[in-house]
Every structure is written in structure tokens, then in C-alpha cells.
CSV table of C-alpha atoms in Angstrom, one decimal:
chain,number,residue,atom,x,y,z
A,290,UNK,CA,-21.8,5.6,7.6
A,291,UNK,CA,-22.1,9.4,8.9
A,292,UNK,CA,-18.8,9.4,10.8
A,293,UNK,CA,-16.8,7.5,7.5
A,294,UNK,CA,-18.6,10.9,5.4
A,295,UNK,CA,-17.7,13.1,8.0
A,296,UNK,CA,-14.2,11.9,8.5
A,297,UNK,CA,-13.6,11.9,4.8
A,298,UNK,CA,-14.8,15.5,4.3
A,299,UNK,CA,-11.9,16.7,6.4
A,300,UNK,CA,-9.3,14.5,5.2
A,301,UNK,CA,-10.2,15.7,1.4
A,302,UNK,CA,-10.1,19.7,3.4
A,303,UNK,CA,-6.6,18.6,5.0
A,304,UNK,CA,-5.5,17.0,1.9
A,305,UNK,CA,-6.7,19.7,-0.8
A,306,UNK,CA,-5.0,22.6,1.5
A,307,UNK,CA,-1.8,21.1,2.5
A,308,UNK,CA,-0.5,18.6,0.0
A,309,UNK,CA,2.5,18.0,1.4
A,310,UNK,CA,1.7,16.5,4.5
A,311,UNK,CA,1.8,12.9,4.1
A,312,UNK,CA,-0.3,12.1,7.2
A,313,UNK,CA,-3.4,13.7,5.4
A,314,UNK,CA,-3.0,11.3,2.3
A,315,UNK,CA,-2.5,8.0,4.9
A,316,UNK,CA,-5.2,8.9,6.5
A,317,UNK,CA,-7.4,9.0,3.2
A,318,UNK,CA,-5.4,5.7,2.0
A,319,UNK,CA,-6.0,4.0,4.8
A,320,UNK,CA,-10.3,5.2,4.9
A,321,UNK,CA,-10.9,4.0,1.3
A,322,UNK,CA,-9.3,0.8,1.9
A,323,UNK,CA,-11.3,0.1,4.8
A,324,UNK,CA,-14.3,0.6,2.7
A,325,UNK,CA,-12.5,-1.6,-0.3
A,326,UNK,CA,-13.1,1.8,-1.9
A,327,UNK,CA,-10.1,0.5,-4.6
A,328,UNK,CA,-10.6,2.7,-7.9
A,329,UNK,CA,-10.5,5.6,-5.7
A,330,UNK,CA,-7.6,4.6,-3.7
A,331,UNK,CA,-5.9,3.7,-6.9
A,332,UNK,CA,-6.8,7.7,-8.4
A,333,UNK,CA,-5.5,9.4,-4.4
A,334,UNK,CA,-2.6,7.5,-4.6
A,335,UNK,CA,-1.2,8.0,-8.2
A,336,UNK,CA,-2.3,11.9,-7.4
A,337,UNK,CA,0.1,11.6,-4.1
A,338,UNK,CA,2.3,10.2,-5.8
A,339,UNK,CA,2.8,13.3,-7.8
A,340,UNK,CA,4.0,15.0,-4.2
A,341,UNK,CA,5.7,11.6,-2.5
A,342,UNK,CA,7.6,9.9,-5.4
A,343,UNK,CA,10.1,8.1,-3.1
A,344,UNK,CA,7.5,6.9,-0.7
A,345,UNK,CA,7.3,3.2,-0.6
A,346,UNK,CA,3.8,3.3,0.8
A,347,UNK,CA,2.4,5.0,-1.9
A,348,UNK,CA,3.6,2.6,-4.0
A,349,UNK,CA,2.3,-0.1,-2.0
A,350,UNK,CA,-1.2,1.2,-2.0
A,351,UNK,CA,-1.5,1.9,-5.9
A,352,UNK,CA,-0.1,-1.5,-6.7
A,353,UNK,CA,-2.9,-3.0,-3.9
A,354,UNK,CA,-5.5,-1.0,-4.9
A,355,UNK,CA,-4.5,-2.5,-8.6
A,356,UNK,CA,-4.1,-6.0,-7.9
A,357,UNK,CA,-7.9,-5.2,-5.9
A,358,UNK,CA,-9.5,-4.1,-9.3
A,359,UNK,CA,-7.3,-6.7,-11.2
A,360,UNK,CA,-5.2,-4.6,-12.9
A,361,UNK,CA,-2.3,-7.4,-12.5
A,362,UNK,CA,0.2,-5.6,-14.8
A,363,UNK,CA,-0.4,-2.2,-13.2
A,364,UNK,CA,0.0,-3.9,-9.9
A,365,UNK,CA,3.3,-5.6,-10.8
A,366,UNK,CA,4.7,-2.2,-12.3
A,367,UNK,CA,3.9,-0.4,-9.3
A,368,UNK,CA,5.2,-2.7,-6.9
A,369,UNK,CA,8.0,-3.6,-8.9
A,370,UNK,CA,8.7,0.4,-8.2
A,371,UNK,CA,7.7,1.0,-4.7
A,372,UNK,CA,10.0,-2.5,-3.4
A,373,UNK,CA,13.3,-0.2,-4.2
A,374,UNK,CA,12.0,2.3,-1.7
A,375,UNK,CA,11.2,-0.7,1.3
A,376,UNK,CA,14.4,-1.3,2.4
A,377,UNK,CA,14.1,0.1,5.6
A,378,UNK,CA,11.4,-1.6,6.6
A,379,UNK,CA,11.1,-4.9,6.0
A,380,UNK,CA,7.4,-5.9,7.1
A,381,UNK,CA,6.1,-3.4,4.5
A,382,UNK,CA,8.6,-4.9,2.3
A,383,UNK,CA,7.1,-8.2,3.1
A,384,UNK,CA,3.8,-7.1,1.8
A,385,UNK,CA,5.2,-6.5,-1.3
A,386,UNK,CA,6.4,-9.5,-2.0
A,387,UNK,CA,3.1,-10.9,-0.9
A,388,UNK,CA,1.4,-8.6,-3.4
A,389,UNK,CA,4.0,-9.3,-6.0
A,390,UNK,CA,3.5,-12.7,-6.1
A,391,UNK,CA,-0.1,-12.8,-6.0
A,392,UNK,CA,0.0,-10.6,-9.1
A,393,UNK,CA,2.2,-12.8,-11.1
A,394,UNK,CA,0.1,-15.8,-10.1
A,395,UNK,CA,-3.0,-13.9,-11.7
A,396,UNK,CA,-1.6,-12.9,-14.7
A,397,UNK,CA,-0.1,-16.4,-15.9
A,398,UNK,CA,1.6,-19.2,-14.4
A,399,UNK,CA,4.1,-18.5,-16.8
A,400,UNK,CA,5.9,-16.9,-14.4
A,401,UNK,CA,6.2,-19.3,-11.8
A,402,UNK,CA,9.7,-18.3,-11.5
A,403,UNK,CA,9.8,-14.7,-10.3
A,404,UNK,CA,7.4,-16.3,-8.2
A,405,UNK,CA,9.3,-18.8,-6.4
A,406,UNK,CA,12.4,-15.8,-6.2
A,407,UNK,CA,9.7,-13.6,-4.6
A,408,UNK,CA,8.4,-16.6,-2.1
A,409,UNK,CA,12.3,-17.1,-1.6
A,410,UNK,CA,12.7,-13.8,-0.8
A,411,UNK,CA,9.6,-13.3,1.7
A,412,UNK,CA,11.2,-16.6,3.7
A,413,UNK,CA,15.1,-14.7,3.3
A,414,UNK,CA,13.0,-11.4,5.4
A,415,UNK,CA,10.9,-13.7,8.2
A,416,UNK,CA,14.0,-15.4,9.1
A,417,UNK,CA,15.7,-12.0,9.8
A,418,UNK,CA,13.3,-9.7,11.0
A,419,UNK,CA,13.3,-6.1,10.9
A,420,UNK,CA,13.7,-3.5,13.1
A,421,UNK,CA,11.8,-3.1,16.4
A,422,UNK,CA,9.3,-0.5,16.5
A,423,UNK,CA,7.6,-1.6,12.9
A,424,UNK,CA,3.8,-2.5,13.0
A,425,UNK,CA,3.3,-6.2,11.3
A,426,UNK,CA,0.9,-5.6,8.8
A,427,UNK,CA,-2.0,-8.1,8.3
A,428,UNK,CA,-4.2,-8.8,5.3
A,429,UNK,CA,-5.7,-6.4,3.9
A,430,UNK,CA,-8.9,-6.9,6.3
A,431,UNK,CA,-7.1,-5.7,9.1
A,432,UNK,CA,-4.4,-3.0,7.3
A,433,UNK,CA,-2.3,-1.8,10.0
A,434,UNK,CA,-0.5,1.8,10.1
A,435,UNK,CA,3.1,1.1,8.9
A,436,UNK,CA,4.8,4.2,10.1
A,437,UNK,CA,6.5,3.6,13.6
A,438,UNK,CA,4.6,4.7,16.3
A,439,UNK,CA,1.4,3.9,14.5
A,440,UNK,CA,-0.3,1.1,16.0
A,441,UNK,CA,-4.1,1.3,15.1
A,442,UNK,CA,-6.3,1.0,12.4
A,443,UNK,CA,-8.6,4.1,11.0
């Protein structure tokens, strides 16, 4: 639609001029993957990741936007990755599991394994949940904000 173009244009201005503001590339993130725009969010996110290399979500959106295009071995190295960087939040760190194990299941059920630790480990986090203030996140249909504070979608 207009206002997606619109909207876009000026994140892509805000991103372009000041890379180092994070809330430009969530912004971008989270508009291509409302539009399942995943080779593109795959490309923003590996270029923020350039700037934001110990941000879990970035992570977390190159190994979706992977797993989205069914790049399953690029999606398990990436959120293989990004999981070291969740531990402060455990809903996002939730969705890595979720992703993690859905990748594994798509490569091979060889590795049924890691994906009954990862299952194992998604049950160990629901049973002591995080810290108030987090957003729950959803499936990717209706991708919440993770960021405190946040409580919308774009």
C-alpha cells in the first residue's frame, strides 16, 4: 500500500543517515516482516548486524527470515548465535528455541535430539517466566515489539 511505501522511504532515510540507532533498523525489521518481505529482511538484518553484533534481535530476525526462505542451516547458525545474547529476556529467548527447533525438524529428523533439549528447554523458561515488563511475542503473523515498553505492532 501507499502508507507501507511511504513509511519505508523514511525508515531507509532514518536508517541510511543514522546507522546507529537501532530503532530505525526495528522499525524496518519489523515492516518487511509484516509484508513476509523475507530475502530482504534477511539482507537489512545481516547489514545491521555489521553495527549491532551483540543484539539478540538481530539475530533472531536473520535466523527467521532464514528459516522463512528455507535456508535451515543458515537459520540454525544464526540462532545458534543470537540465543547467547537472550538471556535477559526470556520470551524472545523462547522464540528461539521455537525457531531452533523448527529448523532442525526441516533439515533432518536426524536430529531429534537437539530437538527434544531445545523443547526441554522452552518448557524449563514457561515454567519460570521472565521479567515483567517483556511483550510475549506471538507467531510470526502477529510479531510483537520485544523491547520493553513496546507494546504494538507496525
Amino acid at each position: 500500500s501507499k502508507q507501507y511505501v511511504e513509511t519505508e522511504k523514511y525508515i531507509h532515510l532514518s536508517v541510511d543517515s543514522f546507522p546507529e540507532n537501532f530503532n530505525g533498523w526495528e522499525y524496518y525489521f519489523n515492516l518487511l516482516m509484516s509484508q513476509s518481505r523475507y530475502e530482504e529482511l534477511k539482507n537489512i538484518s545481516l547489514k545491521a548486524l555489521e553495527y549491532f553484533p551483540n543484539h539478540a534481535i538481530v539475530y533472531f530476525f536473520i535466523g527467521y527470515s532464514n528459516y522463512s526462505i528455507k535456508n535451515y542451516n543458515e537459520s540454525i547458525n544464526f540462532l545458534e548465535i543470537g540465543l547467547d545474547y537472550t538471556s535477559e529476556n526470556l520470551d524472545l529467548q523462547k522464540q528461539f528455541y521455537l525457531f531452533l527447533a523448527e529448523s532442525y525438524h526441516s533439515v533432518s529428523n536426524d536430529k531429534k535430539s537437539e530437538i527434544k533439549k531445545i523443547i526441554k528447554s522452552i518448557n524449563t523458561l514457561q515454567s519460570n517466566p521472565g521479567p515483567k515488563g517483556y511483550i510475549k511475542l506471538r507467531g510470526p503473523e502477529n510479531f510483537y515489539r520485544i523491547r520493553s515498553g513496546n507494546t504494538g505492532t507496525l
